[in-house]
mmCIF file of C-alpha atoms and ligand atoms in Angstrom:
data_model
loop_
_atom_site.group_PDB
_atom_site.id
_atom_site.type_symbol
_atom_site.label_atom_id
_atom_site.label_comp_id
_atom_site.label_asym_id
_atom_site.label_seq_id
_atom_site.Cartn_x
_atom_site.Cartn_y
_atom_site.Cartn_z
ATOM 1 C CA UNK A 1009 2.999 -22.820 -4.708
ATOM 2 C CA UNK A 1010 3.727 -19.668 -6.669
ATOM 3 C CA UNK A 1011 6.691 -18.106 -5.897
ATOM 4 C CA UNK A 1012 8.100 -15.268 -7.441
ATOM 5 C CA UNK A 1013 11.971 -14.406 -6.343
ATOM 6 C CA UNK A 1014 13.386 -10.736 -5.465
ATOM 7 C CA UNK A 1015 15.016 -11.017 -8.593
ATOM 8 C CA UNK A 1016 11.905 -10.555 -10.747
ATOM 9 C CA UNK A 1017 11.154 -6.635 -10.275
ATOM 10 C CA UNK A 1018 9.967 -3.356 -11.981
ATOM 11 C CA UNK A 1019 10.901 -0.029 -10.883
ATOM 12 C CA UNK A 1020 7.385 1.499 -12.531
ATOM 13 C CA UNK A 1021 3.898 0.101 -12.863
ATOM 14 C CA UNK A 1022 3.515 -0.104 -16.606
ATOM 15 C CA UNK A 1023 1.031 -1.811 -19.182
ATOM 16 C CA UNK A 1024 4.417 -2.584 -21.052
ATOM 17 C CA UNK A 1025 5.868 -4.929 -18.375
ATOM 18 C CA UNK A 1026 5.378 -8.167 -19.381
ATOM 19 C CA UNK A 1027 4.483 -10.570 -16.317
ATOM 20 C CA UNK A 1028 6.671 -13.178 -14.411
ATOM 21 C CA UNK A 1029 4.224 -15.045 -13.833
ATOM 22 C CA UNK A 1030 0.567 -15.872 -14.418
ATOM 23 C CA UNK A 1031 -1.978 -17.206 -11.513
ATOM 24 C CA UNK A 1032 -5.667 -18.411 -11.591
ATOM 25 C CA UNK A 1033 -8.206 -16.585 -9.725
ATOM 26 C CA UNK A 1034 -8.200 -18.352 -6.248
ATOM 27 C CA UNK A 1035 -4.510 -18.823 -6.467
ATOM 28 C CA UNK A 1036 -2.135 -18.561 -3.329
ATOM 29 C CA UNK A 1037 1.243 -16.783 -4.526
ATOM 30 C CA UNK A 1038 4.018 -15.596 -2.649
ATOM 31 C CA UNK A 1039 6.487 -12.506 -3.526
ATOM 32 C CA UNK A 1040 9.801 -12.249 -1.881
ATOM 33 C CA UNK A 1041 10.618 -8.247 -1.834
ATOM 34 C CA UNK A 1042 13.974 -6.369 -1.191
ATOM 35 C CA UNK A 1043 13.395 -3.308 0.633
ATOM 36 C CA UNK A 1044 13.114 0.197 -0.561
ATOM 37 C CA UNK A 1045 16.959 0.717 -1.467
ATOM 38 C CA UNK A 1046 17.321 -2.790 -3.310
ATOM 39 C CA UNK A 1047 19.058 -3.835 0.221
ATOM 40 C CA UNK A 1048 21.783 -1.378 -0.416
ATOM 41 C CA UNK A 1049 22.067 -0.213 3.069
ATOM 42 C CA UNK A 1050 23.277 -2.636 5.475
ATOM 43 C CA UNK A 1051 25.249 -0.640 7.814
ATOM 44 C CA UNK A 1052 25.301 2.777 9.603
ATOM 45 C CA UNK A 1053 27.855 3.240 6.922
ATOM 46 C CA UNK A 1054 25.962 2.938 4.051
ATOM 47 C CA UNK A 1055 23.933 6.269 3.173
ATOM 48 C CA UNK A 1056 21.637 7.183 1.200
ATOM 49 C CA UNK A 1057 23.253 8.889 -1.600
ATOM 50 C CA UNK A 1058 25.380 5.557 -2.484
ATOM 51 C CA UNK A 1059 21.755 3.949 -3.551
ATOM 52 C CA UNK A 1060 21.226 5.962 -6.736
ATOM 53 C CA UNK A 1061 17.643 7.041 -7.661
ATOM 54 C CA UNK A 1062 17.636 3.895 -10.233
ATOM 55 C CA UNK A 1063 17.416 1.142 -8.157
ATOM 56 C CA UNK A 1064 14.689 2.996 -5.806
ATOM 57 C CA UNK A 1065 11.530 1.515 -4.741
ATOM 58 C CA UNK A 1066 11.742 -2.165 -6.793
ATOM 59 C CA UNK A 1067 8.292 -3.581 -6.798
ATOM 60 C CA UNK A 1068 8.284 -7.628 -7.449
ATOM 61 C CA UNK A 1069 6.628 -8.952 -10.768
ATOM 62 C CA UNK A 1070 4.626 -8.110 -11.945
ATOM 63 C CA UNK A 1071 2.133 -11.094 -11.554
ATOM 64 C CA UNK A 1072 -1.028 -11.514 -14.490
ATOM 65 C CA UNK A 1073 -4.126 -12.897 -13.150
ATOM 66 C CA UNK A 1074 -5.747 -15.251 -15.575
ATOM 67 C CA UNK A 1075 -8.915 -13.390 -16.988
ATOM 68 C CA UNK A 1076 -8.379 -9.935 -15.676
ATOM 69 C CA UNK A 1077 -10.043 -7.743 -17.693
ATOM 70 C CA UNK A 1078 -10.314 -3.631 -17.355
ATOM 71 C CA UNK A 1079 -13.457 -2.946 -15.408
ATOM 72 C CA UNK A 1080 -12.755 -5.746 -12.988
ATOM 73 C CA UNK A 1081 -11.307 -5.807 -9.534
ATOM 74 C CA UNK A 1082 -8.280 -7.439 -8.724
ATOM 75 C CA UNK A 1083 -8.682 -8.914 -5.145
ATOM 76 C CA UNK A 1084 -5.617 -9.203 -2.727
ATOM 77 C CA UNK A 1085 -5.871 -10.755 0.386
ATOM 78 C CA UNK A 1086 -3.164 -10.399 2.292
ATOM 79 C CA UNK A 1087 -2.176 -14.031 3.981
ATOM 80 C CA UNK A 1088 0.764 -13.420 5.745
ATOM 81 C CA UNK A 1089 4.027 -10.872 6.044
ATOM 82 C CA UNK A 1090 7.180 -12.199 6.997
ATOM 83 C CA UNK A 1091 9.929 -9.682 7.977
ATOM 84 C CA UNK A 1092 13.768 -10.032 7.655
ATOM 85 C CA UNK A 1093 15.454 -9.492 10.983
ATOM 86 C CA UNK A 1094 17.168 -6.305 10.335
ATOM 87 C CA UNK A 1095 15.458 -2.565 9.126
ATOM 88 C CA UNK A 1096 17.279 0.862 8.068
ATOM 89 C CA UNK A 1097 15.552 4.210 7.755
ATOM 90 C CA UNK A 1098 17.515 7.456 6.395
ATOM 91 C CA UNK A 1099 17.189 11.142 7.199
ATOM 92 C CA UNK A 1100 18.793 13.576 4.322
ATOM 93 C CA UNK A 1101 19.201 17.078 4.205
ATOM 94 C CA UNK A 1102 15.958 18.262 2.083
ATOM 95 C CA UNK A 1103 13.608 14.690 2.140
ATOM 96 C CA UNK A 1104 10.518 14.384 3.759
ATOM 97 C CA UNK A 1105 8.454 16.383 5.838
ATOM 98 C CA UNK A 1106 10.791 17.972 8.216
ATOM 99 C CA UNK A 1107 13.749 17.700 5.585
ATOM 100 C CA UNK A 1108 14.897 21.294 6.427
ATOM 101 C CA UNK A 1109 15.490 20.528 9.864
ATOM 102 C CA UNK A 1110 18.244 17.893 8.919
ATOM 103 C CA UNK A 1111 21.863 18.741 8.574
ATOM 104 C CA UNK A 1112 23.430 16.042 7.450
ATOM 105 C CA UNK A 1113 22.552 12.481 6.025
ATOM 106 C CA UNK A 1114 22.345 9.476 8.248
ATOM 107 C CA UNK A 1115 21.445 6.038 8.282
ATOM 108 C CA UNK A 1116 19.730 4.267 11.672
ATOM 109 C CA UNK A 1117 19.953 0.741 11.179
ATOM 110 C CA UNK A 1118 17.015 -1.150 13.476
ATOM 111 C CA UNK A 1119 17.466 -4.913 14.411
ATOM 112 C CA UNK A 1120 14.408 -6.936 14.454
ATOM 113 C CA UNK A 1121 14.190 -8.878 17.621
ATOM 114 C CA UNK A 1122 11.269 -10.760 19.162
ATOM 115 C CA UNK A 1123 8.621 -8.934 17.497
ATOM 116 C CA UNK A 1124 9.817 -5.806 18.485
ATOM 117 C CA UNK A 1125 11.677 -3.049 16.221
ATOM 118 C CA UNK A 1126 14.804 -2.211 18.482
ATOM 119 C CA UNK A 1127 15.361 1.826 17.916
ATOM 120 C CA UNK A 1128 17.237 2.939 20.095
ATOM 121 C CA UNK A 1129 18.652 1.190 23.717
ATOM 122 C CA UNK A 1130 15.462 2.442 25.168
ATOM 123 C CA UNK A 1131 12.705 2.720 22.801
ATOM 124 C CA UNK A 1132 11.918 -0.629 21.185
ATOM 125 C CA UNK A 1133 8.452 -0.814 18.936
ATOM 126 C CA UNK A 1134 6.055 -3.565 18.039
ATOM 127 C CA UNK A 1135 6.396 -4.452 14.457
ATOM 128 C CA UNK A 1136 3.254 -3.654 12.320
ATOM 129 C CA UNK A 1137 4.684 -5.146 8.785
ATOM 130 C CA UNK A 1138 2.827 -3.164 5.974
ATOM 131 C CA UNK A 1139 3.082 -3.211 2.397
ATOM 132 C CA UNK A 1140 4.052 0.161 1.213
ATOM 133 C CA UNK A 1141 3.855 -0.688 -2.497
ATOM 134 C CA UNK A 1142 1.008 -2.449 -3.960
ATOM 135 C CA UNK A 1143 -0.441 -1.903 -7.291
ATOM 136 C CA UNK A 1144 -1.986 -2.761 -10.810
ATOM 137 C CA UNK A 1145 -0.460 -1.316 -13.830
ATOM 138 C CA UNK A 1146 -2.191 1.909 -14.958
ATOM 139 C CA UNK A 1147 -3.742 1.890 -18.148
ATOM 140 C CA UNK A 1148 -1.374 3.693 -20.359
ATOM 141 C CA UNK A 1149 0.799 5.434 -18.549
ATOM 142 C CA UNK A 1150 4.143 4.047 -16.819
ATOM 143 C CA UNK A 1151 4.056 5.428 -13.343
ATOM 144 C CA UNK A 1152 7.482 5.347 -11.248
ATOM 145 C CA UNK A 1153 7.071 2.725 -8.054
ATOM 146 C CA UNK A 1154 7.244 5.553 -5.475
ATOM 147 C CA UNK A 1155 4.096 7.522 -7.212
ATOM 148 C CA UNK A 1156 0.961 6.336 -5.738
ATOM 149 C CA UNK A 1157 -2.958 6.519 -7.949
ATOM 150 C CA UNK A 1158 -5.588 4.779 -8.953
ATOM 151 C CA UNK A 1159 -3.686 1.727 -9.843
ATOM 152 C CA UNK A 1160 -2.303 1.819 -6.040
ATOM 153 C CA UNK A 1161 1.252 1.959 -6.053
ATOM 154 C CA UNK A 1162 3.365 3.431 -3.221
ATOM 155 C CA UNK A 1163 0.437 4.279 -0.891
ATOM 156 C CA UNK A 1164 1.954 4.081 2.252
ATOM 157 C CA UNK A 1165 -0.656 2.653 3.881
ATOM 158 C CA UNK A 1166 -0.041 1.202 7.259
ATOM 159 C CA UNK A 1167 -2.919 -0.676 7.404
ATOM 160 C CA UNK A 1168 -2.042 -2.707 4.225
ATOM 161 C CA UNK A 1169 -1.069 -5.960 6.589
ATOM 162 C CA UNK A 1170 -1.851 -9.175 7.456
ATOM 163 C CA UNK A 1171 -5.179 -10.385 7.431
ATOM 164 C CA UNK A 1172 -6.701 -7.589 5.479
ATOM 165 C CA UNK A 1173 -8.074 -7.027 1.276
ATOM 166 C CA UNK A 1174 -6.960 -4.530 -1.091
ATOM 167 C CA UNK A 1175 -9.436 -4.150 -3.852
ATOM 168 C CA UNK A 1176 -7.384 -2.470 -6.799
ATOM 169 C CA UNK A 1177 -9.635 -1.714 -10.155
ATOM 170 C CA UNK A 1178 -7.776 -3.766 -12.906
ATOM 171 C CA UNK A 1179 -7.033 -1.399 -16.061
ATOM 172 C CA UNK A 1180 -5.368 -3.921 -18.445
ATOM 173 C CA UNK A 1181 -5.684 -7.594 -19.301
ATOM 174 C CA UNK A 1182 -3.783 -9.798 -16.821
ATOM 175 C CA UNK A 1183 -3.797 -6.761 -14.267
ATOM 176 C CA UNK A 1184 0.003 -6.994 -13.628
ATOM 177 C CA UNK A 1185 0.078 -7.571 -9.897
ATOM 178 C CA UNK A 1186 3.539 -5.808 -7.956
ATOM 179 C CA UNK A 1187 4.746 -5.197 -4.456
ATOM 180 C CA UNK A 1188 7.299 -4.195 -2.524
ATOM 181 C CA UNK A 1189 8.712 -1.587 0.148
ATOM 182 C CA UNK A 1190 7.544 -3.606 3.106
ATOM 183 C CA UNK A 1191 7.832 -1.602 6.480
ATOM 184 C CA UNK A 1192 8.295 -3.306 9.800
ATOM 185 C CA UNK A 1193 6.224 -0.715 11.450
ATOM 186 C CA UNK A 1194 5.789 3.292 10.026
ATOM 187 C CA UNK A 1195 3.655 6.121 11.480
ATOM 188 C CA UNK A 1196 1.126 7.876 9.593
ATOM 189 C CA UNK A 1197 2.893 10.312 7.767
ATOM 190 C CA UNK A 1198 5.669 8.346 6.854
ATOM 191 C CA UNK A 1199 7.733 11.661 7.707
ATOM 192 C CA UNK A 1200 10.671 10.987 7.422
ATOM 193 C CA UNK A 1201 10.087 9.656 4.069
ATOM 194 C CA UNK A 1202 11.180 5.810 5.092
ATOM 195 C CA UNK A 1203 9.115 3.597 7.443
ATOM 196 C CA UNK A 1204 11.398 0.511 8.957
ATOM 197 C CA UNK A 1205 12.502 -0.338 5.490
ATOM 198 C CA UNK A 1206 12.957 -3.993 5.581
ATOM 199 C CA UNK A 1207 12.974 -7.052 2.893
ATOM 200 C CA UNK A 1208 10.202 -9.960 3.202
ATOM 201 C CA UNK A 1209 8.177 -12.391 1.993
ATOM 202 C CA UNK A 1210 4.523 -11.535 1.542
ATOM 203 C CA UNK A 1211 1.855 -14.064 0.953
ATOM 204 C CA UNK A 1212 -1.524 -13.578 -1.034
ATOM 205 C CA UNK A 1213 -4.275 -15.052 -2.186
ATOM 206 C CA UNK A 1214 -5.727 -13.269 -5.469
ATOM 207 C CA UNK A 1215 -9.036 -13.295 -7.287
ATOM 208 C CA UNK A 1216 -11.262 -11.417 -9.862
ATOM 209 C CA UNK A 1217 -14.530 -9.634 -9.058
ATOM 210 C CA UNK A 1218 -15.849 -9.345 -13.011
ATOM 211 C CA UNK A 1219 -17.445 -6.612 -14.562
ATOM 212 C CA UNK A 1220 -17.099 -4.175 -11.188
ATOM 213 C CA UNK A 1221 -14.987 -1.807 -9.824
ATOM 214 C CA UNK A 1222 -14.464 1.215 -7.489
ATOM 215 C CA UNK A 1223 -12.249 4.395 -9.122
ATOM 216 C CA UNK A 1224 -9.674 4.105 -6.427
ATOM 217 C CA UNK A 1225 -8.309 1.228 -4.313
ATOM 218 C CA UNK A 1226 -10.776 0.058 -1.655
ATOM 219 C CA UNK A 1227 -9.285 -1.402 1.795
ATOM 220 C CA UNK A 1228 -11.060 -3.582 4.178
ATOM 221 C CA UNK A 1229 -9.518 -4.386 7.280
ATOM 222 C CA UNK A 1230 -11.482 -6.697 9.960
ATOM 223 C CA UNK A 1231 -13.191 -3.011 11.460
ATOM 224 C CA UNK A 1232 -13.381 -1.153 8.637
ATOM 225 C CA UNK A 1233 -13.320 -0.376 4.475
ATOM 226 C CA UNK A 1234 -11.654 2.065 3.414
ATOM 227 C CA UNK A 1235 -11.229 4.139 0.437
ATOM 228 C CA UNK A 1236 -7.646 5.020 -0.445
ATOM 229 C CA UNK A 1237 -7.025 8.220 -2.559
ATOM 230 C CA UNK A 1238 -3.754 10.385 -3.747
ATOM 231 C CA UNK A 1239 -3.267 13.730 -4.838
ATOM 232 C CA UNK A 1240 -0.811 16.836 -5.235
ATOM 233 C CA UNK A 1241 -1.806 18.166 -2.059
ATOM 234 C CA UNK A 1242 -3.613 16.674 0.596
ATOM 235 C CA UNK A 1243 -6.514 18.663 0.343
ATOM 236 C CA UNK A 1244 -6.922 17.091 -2.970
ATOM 237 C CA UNK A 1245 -6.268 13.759 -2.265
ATOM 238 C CA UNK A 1246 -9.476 14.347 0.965
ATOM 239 C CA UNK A 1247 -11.507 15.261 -1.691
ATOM 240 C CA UNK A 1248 -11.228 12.151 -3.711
ATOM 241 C CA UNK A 1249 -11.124 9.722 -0.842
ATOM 242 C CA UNK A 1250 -14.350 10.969 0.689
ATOM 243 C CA UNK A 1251 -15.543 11.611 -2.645
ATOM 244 C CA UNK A 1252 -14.702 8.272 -3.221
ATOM 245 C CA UNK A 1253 -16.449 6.278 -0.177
ATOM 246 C CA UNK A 1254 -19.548 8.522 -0.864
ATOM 247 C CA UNK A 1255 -19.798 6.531 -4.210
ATOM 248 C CA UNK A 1256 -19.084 3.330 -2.321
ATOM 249 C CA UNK A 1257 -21.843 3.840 0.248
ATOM 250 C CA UNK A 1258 -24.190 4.914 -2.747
ATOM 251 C CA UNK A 1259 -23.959 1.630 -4.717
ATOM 252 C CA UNK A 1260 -24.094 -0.236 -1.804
ATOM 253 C CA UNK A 1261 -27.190 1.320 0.408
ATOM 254 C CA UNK A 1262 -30.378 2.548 0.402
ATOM 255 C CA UNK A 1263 -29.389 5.651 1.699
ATOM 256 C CA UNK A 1264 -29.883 9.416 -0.061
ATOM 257 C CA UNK A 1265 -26.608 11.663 -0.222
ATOM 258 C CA UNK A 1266 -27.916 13.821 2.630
ATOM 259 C CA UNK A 1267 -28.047 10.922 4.850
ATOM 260 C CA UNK A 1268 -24.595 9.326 3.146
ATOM 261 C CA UNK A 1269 -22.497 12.705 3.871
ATOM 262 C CA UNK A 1270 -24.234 13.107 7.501
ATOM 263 C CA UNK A 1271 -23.138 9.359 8.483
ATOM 264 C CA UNK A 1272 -19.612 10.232 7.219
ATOM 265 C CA UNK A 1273 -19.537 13.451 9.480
ATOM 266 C CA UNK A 1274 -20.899 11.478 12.513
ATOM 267 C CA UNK A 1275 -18.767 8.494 11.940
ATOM 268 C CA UNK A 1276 -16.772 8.387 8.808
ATOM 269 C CA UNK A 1277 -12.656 8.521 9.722
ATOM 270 C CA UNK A 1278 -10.461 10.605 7.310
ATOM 271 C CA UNK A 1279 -6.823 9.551 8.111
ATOM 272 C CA UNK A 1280 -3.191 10.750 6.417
ATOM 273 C CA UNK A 1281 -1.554 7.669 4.993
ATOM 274 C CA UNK A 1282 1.342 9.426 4.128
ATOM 275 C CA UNK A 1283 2.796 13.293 3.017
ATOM 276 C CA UNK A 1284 6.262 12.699 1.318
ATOM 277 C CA UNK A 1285 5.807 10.837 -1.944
ATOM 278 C CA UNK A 1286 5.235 12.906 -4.980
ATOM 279 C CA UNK A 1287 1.391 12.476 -4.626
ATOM 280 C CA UNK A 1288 -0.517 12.730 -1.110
ATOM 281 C CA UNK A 1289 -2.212 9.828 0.121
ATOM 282 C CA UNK A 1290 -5.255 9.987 2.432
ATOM 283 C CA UNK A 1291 -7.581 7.238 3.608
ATOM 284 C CA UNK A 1292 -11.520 7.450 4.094
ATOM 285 C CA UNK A 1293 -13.166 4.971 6.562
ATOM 286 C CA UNK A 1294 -16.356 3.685 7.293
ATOM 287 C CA UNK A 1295 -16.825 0.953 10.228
ATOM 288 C CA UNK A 1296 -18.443 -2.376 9.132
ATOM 289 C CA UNK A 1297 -20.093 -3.107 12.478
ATOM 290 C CA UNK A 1298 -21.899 0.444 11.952
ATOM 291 C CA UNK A 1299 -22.837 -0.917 8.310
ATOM 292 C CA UNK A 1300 -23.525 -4.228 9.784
ATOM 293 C CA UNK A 1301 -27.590 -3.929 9.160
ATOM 294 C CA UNK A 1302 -26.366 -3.191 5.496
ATOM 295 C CA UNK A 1303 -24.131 -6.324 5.457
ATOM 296 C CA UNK A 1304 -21.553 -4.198 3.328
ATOM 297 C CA UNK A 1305 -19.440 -6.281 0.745
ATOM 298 C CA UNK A 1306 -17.030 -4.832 -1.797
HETATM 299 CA CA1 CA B 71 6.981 3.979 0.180
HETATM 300 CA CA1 CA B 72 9.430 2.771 2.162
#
């Protein structure tokens, strides 16, 4: 099988990576990913300032998909997420969304024990391992790891899992598959700024839906698809998810916009993925079982 090694890694999503490695559509890969901080952080001793912004958020690959063409969609489905058995998460003075109420930088390391995050001696969590970054390369520009957009990237998503397909629009031959900054479990929000930061081995299984594609990444979990969006504010990034599942739904029913925006009000789920990377990310869902008289396929 495909394997490509924690070794093999960007640090931005760029047409001008060249790829590690090239799979067919239909082909089962694997990516091994070091956490968030390059597995810097190993102790309670290690903090956050000894990482250094340069080895931040490595994304493994990227992968090319064998006639990936702009216009198309690259489709991931997720196989499997294996976990190592230890996480860290930081707090520092300034970061994240409640940055100004820490006074000093720390490091909680989290042991990973019978499928259960152990936080603290009394609170221990049931993992939820999530991809944090997952993306195609843009078309021209060479966005850092830890930006989210169109091309995906770090969208903090914590329903990016097991069992579930990203649909990312491809913008340049090959579509330069990366991932990393897996998360044992995180909230929405992500507020401190890290998740369980933990490294893994993700497996996928990736193929090409020619000549079609949605402006932002699409999400489709066994409930529900989902239209993932980013912006400087959250208001913002809203707007273009449920902008963005309105188009969806239009290509994909019969129905007229008044109908489209009043099923959305009645049913339609507009969740934070996350509020601490440089762009805002926020998800719009629609249930499939609702849709289920429309048989609703990416
Ligand atoms: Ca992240
Ligand atoms: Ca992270």
């Amino acid at each position: 099988m495909l394997t490509i090694t924690d070794e093999q890694v960007v640090y931005s999503l760029s047409p001008n990576n060249a790829p590690v490695a090239e799979a067919e559509p239909g082909e089962t890969v694997i990516f091994y990913t070091k956490d968030c901080f390059s597995n810097q952080i190993q102790t309670e001793a290690d903090l956050f300032e000894a990482v250094g912004w340069a080895t931040i958020n490595p994304a493994t690959g990227p992968l090319a998909i064998k006639g990936a063409r702009p216009g198309d969609t690259l489709v991931v489905y997720i196989e499997d997420i294996e976990i190592a058995d230890q996480g860290c998460m930081v707090t520092v003075p300034g970061m994240g969304a409640a940055g100004d109420l820490i006074e000093k930088s720390e490091t909680k390391i989290v042991p990973i024990k019978n499928g259960k995050a152990v936080f603290n001696e009394k609170i221990s969590i049931p993992i939820r391992p999530m991809i944090g970054v997952i993306g195609t390369a843009p078309a021209n520009d060479d966005i850092p790891c830890g930006t989210p957009g169109k091309h995906g990237g770090n969208m903090d998503t914590k329903l990016i899992g097991k069992g579930t397909t990203l649909y990312l629009p491809v913008w340049v031959e090959g579509a330069l598959l990366a991932m990393g900054d897996l998360h044992a479990v995180m909230g929405d929000g992500e507020v401190s700024v890290t998740g369980v930061e933990i490294p893994g081995k993700v497996t996928v299984k990736v193929d090409l839906i020619k000549n079609k594609s949605e402006e932002w990444p699409v999400l489709e979990t066994e409930e529900s698809f989902y239209v993932i969006a980013s912006a400087e504010d959250l208001d913002e990034a809203s707007d273009f998810a449920l902008k963005g599942m309105i188009q969806f739904l239009c290509k994909r029913t019969d129905m007229n916009m008044h109908e489209i925006v009043s099923l959305l009000s009645a049913v339609g789920n507009m969740e934070i993925c996350q509020v601490v990377d440089p762009l805002k990310t926020v998800r719009m869902g629609i249930s499939k079982n609702i849709m289920q008289n429309y048989n609703l396929k990416f």
